[in-house]
Amino acid sequence: MLHEMPIITLPFAGEIYNLYVASSEEEKRQGLSGVDHIGRDEGMIFDYDDEKPRTFQFRDVCFPLAVYFIGANGKVLQKSTSSPYQAGLISCEKPCKWVIEIPVL
């Protein structure tokens, strides 16, 4: 499913990333779960129609991720880091429009 998703190229966090765009509810629910690995210049962007607090889980993700919660104005509201197969949730209480996940190197 991952390679069937559209990709955008985005300069972010001092690098240029090719981000898979998760826009459908199924794509957002699946995220990077079950993916064996992604390249150091790859990641995923979750695009939402609204701006509200978001919560993510990582129990089926086998590599660490930097998770950026971004407001409608394009500013990073919160940066968090997930661990491989992390049981706990990562939440942002501030309203955000996008979430970007990139590998931690």
mmCIF file with all atom_site columns, C-alpha atoms in Angstrom:
data_model
loop_
_atom_site.group_PDB
_atom_site.id
_atom_site.type_symbol
_atom_site.label_atom_id
_atom_site.label_alt_id
_atom_site.label_comp_id
_atom_site.label_asym_id
_atom_site.label_entity_id
_atom_site.label_seq_id
_atom_site.pdbx_PDB_ins_code
_atom_site.Cartn_x
_atom_site.Cartn_y
_atom_site.Cartn_z
_atom_site.occupancy
_atom_site.B_iso_or_equiv
_atom_site.pdbx_formal_charge
_atom_site.auth_seq_id
_atom_site.auth_comp_id
_atom_site.auth_asym_id
_atom_site.auth_atom_id
_atom_site.pdbx_PDB_model_num
ATOM 1   C CA . MET A 1 1   ? 0.000  0.000  0.000  1.00 0.00 ? 1   MET A CA 1
ATOM 2   C CA . LEU A 1 2   ? 2.826  2.419  0.837  1.00 0.00 ? 2   LEU A CA 1
ATOM 3   C CA . HIS A 1 3   ? 4.226  2.539  -2.694 1.00 0.00 ? 3   HIS A CA 1
ATOM 4   C CA . GLU A 1 4   ? 0.771  3.204  -4.148 1.00 0.00 ? 4   GLU A CA 1
ATOM 5   C CA . MET A 1 5   ? 0.488  6.489  -2.236 1.00 0.00 ? 5   MET A CA 1
ATOM 6   C CA . PRO A 1 6   ? 1.325  9.873  -3.762 1.00 0.00 ? 6   PRO A CA 1
ATOM 7   C CA . ILE A 1 7   ? 4.691  11.359 -2.790 1.00 0.00 ? 7   ILE A CA 1
ATOM 8   C CA . ILE A 1 8   ? 5.597  14.999 -2.251 1.00 0.00 ? 8   ILE A CA 1
ATOM 9   C CA . THR A 1 9   ? 9.112  16.356 -1.998 1.00 0.00 ? 9   THR A CA 1
ATOM 10  C CA . LEU A 1 10  ? 9.442  18.782 0.888  1.00 0.00 ? 10  LEU A CA 1
ATOM 11  C CA . PRO A 1 11  ? 12.373 20.605 2.455  1.00 0.00 ? 11  PRO A CA 1
ATOM 12  C CA . PHE A 1 12  ? 11.965 19.983 6.166  1.00 0.00 ? 12  PHE A CA 1
ATOM 13  C CA . ALA A 1 13  ? 14.185 20.017 9.267  1.00 0.00 ? 13  ALA A CA 1
ATOM 14  C CA . GLY A 1 14  ? 17.231 20.996 7.210  1.00 0.00 ? 14  GLY A CA 1
ATOM 15  C CA . GLU A 1 15  ? 16.884 18.135 4.709  1.00 0.00 ? 15  GLU A CA 1
ATOM 16  C CA . ILE A 1 16  ? 14.807 17.326 1.633  1.00 0.00 ? 16  ILE A CA 1
ATOM 17  C CA . TYR A 1 17  ? 12.346 14.480 2.151  1.00 0.00 ? 17  TYR A CA 1
ATOM 18  C CA . ASN A 1 18  ? 10.162 12.406 -0.139 1.00 0.00 ? 18  ASN A CA 1
ATOM 19  C CA . LEU A 1 19  ? 7.010  12.035 1.929  1.00 0.00 ? 19  LEU A CA 1
ATOM 20  C CA . TYR A 1 20  ? 4.240  9.542  1.305  1.00 0.00 ? 20  TYR A CA 1
ATOM 21  C CA . VAL A 1 21  ? 0.927  11.404 1.610  1.00 0.00 ? 21  VAL A CA 1
ATOM 22  C CA . ALA A 1 22  ? -1.603 9.730  3.911  1.00 0.00 ? 22  ALA A CA 1
ATOM 23  C CA . SER A 1 23  ? -4.903 11.421 3.128  1.00 0.00 ? 23  SER A CA 1
ATOM 24  C CA . SER A 1 24  ? -7.589 8.718  3.315  1.00 0.00 ? 24  SER A CA 1
ATOM 25  C CA . GLU A 1 25  ? -8.772 7.389  6.678  1.00 0.00 ? 25  GLU A CA 1
ATOM 26  C CA . GLU A 1 26  ? -7.342 3.939  5.834  1.00 0.00 ? 26  GLU A CA 1
ATOM 27  C CA . GLU A 1 27  ? -3.924 5.402  4.946  1.00 0.00 ? 27  GLU A CA 1
ATOM 28  C CA . LYS A 1 28  ? -3.888 7.439  8.157  1.00 0.00 ? 28  LYS A CA 1
ATOM 29  C CA . ARG A 1 29  ? -4.890 4.422  10.231 1.00 0.00 ? 29  ARG A CA 1
ATOM 30  C CA . GLN A 1 30  ? -2.169 2.259  8.631  1.00 0.00 ? 30  GLN A CA 1
ATOM 31  C CA . GLY A 1 31  ? 0.576  4.896  8.591  1.00 0.00 ? 31  GLY A CA 1
ATOM 32  C CA . LEU A 1 32  ? 4.007  3.256  8.638  1.00 0.00 ? 32  LEU A CA 1
ATOM 33  C CA . SER A 1 33  ? 2.779  0.185  10.549 1.00 0.00 ? 33  SER A CA 1
ATOM 34  C CA . GLY A 1 34  ? 4.181  -3.020 9.107  1.00 0.00 ? 34  GLY A CA 1
ATOM 35  C CA . VAL A 1 35  ? 6.768  -1.235 6.935  1.00 0.00 ? 35  VAL A CA 1
ATOM 36  C CA . ASP A 1 36  ? 10.194 -2.907 7.304  1.00 0.00 ? 36  ASP A CA 1
ATOM 37  C CA . HIS A 1 37  ? 12.211 0.233  6.650  1.00 0.00 ? 37  HIS A CA 1
ATOM 38  C CA . ILE A 1 38  ? 12.202 3.552  4.834  1.00 0.00 ? 38  ILE A CA 1
ATOM 39  C CA . GLY A 1 39  ? 15.097 5.474  3.375  1.00 0.00 ? 39  GLY A CA 1
ATOM 40  C CA . ARG A 1 40  ? 16.803 8.210  5.375  1.00 0.00 ? 40  ARG A CA 1
ATOM 41  C CA . ASP A 1 41  ? 15.215 10.786 3.020  1.00 0.00 ? 41  ASP A CA 1
ATOM 42  C CA . GLU A 1 42  ? 11.713 9.299  3.173  1.00 0.00 ? 42  GLU A CA 1
ATOM 43  C CA . GLY A 1 43  ? 8.804  9.698  5.550  1.00 0.00 ? 43  GLY A CA 1
ATOM 44  C CA . MET A 1 44  ? 5.072  10.223 5.729  1.00 0.00 ? 44  MET A CA 1
ATOM 45  C CA . ILE A 1 45  ? 2.859  13.280 5.962  1.00 0.00 ? 45  ILE A CA 1
ATOM 46  C CA . PHE A 1 46  ? -0.646 13.011 7.355  1.00 0.00 ? 46  PHE A CA 1
ATOM 47  C CA . ASP A 1 47  ? -2.934 15.615 5.793  1.00 0.00 ? 47  ASP A CA 1
ATOM 48  C CA . TYR A 1 48  ? -6.121 16.520 7.669  1.00 0.00 ? 48  TYR A CA 1
ATOM 49  C CA . ASP A 1 49  ? -9.107 18.621 6.593  1.00 0.00 ? 49  ASP A CA 1
ATOM 50  C CA . ASP A 1 50  ? -9.425 20.141 10.035 1.00 0.00 ? 50  ASP A CA 1
ATOM 51  C CA . GLU A 1 51  ? -7.167 21.421 12.761 1.00 0.00 ? 51  GLU A CA 1
ATOM 52  C CA . LYS A 1 52  ? -7.433 19.653 16.124 1.00 0.00 ? 52  LYS A CA 1
ATOM 53  C CA . PRO A 1 53  ? -5.338 17.731 18.685 1.00 0.00 ? 53  PRO A CA 1
ATOM 54  C CA . ARG A 1 54  ? -3.938 14.435 17.327 1.00 0.00 ? 54  ARG A CA 1
ATOM 55  C CA . THR A 1 55  ? -2.828 11.138 18.858 1.00 0.00 ? 55  THR A CA 1
ATOM 56  C CA . PHE A 1 56  ? -0.624 8.505  17.194 1.00 0.00 ? 56  PHE A CA 1
ATOM 57  C CA . GLN A 1 57  ? 0.389  4.951  18.087 1.00 0.00 ? 57  GLN A CA 1
ATOM 58  C CA . PHE A 1 58  ? 3.552  3.129  17.017 1.00 0.00 ? 58  PHE A CA 1
ATOM 59  C CA . ARG A 1 59  ? 3.198  -0.452 18.307 1.00 0.00 ? 59  ARG A CA 1
ATOM 60  C CA . ASP A 1 60  ? 3.628  -1.950 14.808 1.00 0.00 ? 60  ASP A CA 1
ATOM 61  C CA . VAL A 1 61  ? 6.424  0.383  13.625 1.00 0.00 ? 61  VAL A CA 1
ATOM 62  C CA . CYS A 1 62  ? 9.849  -1.289 13.799 1.00 0.00 ? 62  CYS A CA 1
ATOM 63  C CA . PHE A 1 63  ? 12.095 1.806  13.579 1.00 0.00 ? 63  PHE A CA 1
ATOM 64  C CA . PRO A 1 64  ? 12.294 5.067  15.552 1.00 0.00 ? 64  PRO A CA 1
ATOM 65  C CA . LEU A 1 65  ? 10.571 8.132  14.144 1.00 0.00 ? 65  LEU A CA 1
ATOM 66  C CA . ALA A 1 66  ? 10.703 11.863 14.712 1.00 0.00 ? 66  ALA A CA 1
ATOM 67  C CA . VAL A 1 67  ? 7.091  13.029 14.802 1.00 0.00 ? 67  VAL A CA 1
ATOM 68  C CA . TYR A 1 68  ? 6.300  16.674 14.021 1.00 0.00 ? 68  TYR A CA 1
ATOM 69  C CA . PHE A 1 69  ? 2.855  18.131 14.720 1.00 0.00 ? 69  PHE A CA 1
ATOM 70  C CA . ILE A 1 70  ? 2.293  21.172 12.488 1.00 0.00 ? 70  ILE A CA 1
ATOM 71  C CA . GLY A 1 71  ? -0.333 23.913 12.672 1.00 0.00 ? 71  GLY A CA 1
ATOM 72  C CA . ALA A 1 72  ? -2.261 25.408 9.753  1.00 0.00 ? 72  ALA A CA 1
ATOM 73  C CA . ASN A 1 73  ? 0.241  28.291 9.706  1.00 0.00 ? 73  ASN A CA 1
ATOM 74  C CA . GLY A 1 74  ? 3.028  25.794 8.872  1.00 0.00 ? 74  GLY A CA 1
ATOM 75  C CA . LYS A 1 75  ? 4.790  26.109 12.233 1.00 0.00 ? 75  LYS A CA 1
ATOM 76  C CA . VAL A 1 76  ? 5.923  23.078 14.204 1.00 0.00 ? 76  VAL A CA 1
ATOM 77  C CA . LEU A 1 77  ? 3.823  22.892 17.371 1.00 0.00 ? 77  LEU A CA 1
ATOM 78  C CA . GLN A 1 78  ? 5.523  19.865 18.884 1.00 0.00 ? 78  GLN A CA 1
ATOM 79  C CA . LYS A 1 79  ? 8.297  17.401 18.075 1.00 0.00 ? 79  LYS A CA 1
ATOM 80  C CA . SER A 1 80  ? 8.270  13.946 19.649 1.00 0.00 ? 80  SER A CA 1
ATOM 81  C CA . THR A 1 81  ? 10.257 10.758 19.105 1.00 0.00 ? 81  THR A CA 1
ATOM 82  C CA . SER A 1 82  ? 8.869  7.232  18.955 1.00 0.00 ? 82  SER A CA 1
ATOM 83  C CA . SER A 1 83  ? 10.749 4.051  19.800 1.00 0.00 ? 83  SER A CA 1
ATOM 84  C CA . PRO A 1 84  ? 10.482 0.825  17.788 1.00 0.00 ? 84  PRO A CA 1
ATOM 85  C CA . TYR A 1 85  ? 7.277  -1.012 18.710 1.00 0.00 ? 85  TYR A CA 1
ATOM 86  C CA . GLN A 1 86  ? 6.394  1.677  21.252 1.00 0.00 ? 86  GLN A CA 1
ATOM 87  C CA . ALA A 1 87  ? 3.378  0.724  23.356 1.00 0.00 ? 87  ALA A CA 1
ATOM 88  C CA . GLY A 1 88  ? 2.497  4.240  24.534 1.00 0.00 ? 88  GLY A CA 1
ATOM 89  C CA . LEU A 1 89  ? 0.728  6.870  22.475 1.00 0.00 ? 89  LEU A CA 1
ATOM 90  C CA . ILE A 1 90  ? 2.162  10.195 21.347 1.00 0.00 ? 90  ILE A CA 1
ATOM 91  C CA . SER A 1 91  ? -0.274 13.095 21.517 1.00 0.00 ? 91  SER A CA 1
ATOM 92  C CA . CYS A 1 92  ? -0.277 16.777 20.706 1.00 0.00 ? 92  CYS A CA 1
ATOM 93  C CA . GLU A 1 93  ? -2.888 18.749 22.623 1.00 0.00 ? 93  GLU A CA 1
ATOM 94  C CA . LYS A 1 94  ? -2.525 21.764 20.334 1.00 0.00 ? 94  LYS A CA 1
ATOM 95  C CA . PRO A 1 95  ? -4.683 21.861 17.198 1.00 0.00 ? 95  PRO A CA 1
ATOM 96  C CA . CYS A 1 96  ? -2.631 20.666 14.217 1.00 0.00 ? 96  CYS A CA 1
ATOM 97  C CA . LYS A 1 97  ? -3.341 20.261 10.512 1.00 0.00 ? 97  LYS A CA 1
ATOM 98  C CA . TRP A 1 98  ? -0.423 18.044 9.475  1.00 0.00 ? 98  TRP A CA 1
ATOM 99  C CA . VAL A 1 99  ? 1.788  15.445 11.062 1.00 0.00 ? 99  VAL A CA 1
ATOM 100 C CA . ILE A 1 100 ? 5.133  14.463 9.571  1.00 0.00 ? 100 ILE A CA 1
ATOM 101 C CA . GLU A 1 101 ? 7.003  11.287 10.483 1.00 0.00 ? 101 GLU A CA 1
ATOM 102 C CA . ILE A 1 102 ? 10.636 10.904 9.436  1.00 0.00 ? 102 ILE A CA 1
ATOM 103 C CA . PRO A 1 103 ? 13.248 8.339  10.484 1.00 0.00 ? 103 PRO A CA 1
ATOM 104 C CA . VAL A 1 104 ? 15.536 9.069  13.427 1.00 0.00 ? 104 VAL A CA 1
ATOM 105 C CA . LEU A 1 105 ? 19.096 8.538  12.294 1.00 0.00 ? 105 LEU A CA 1
#
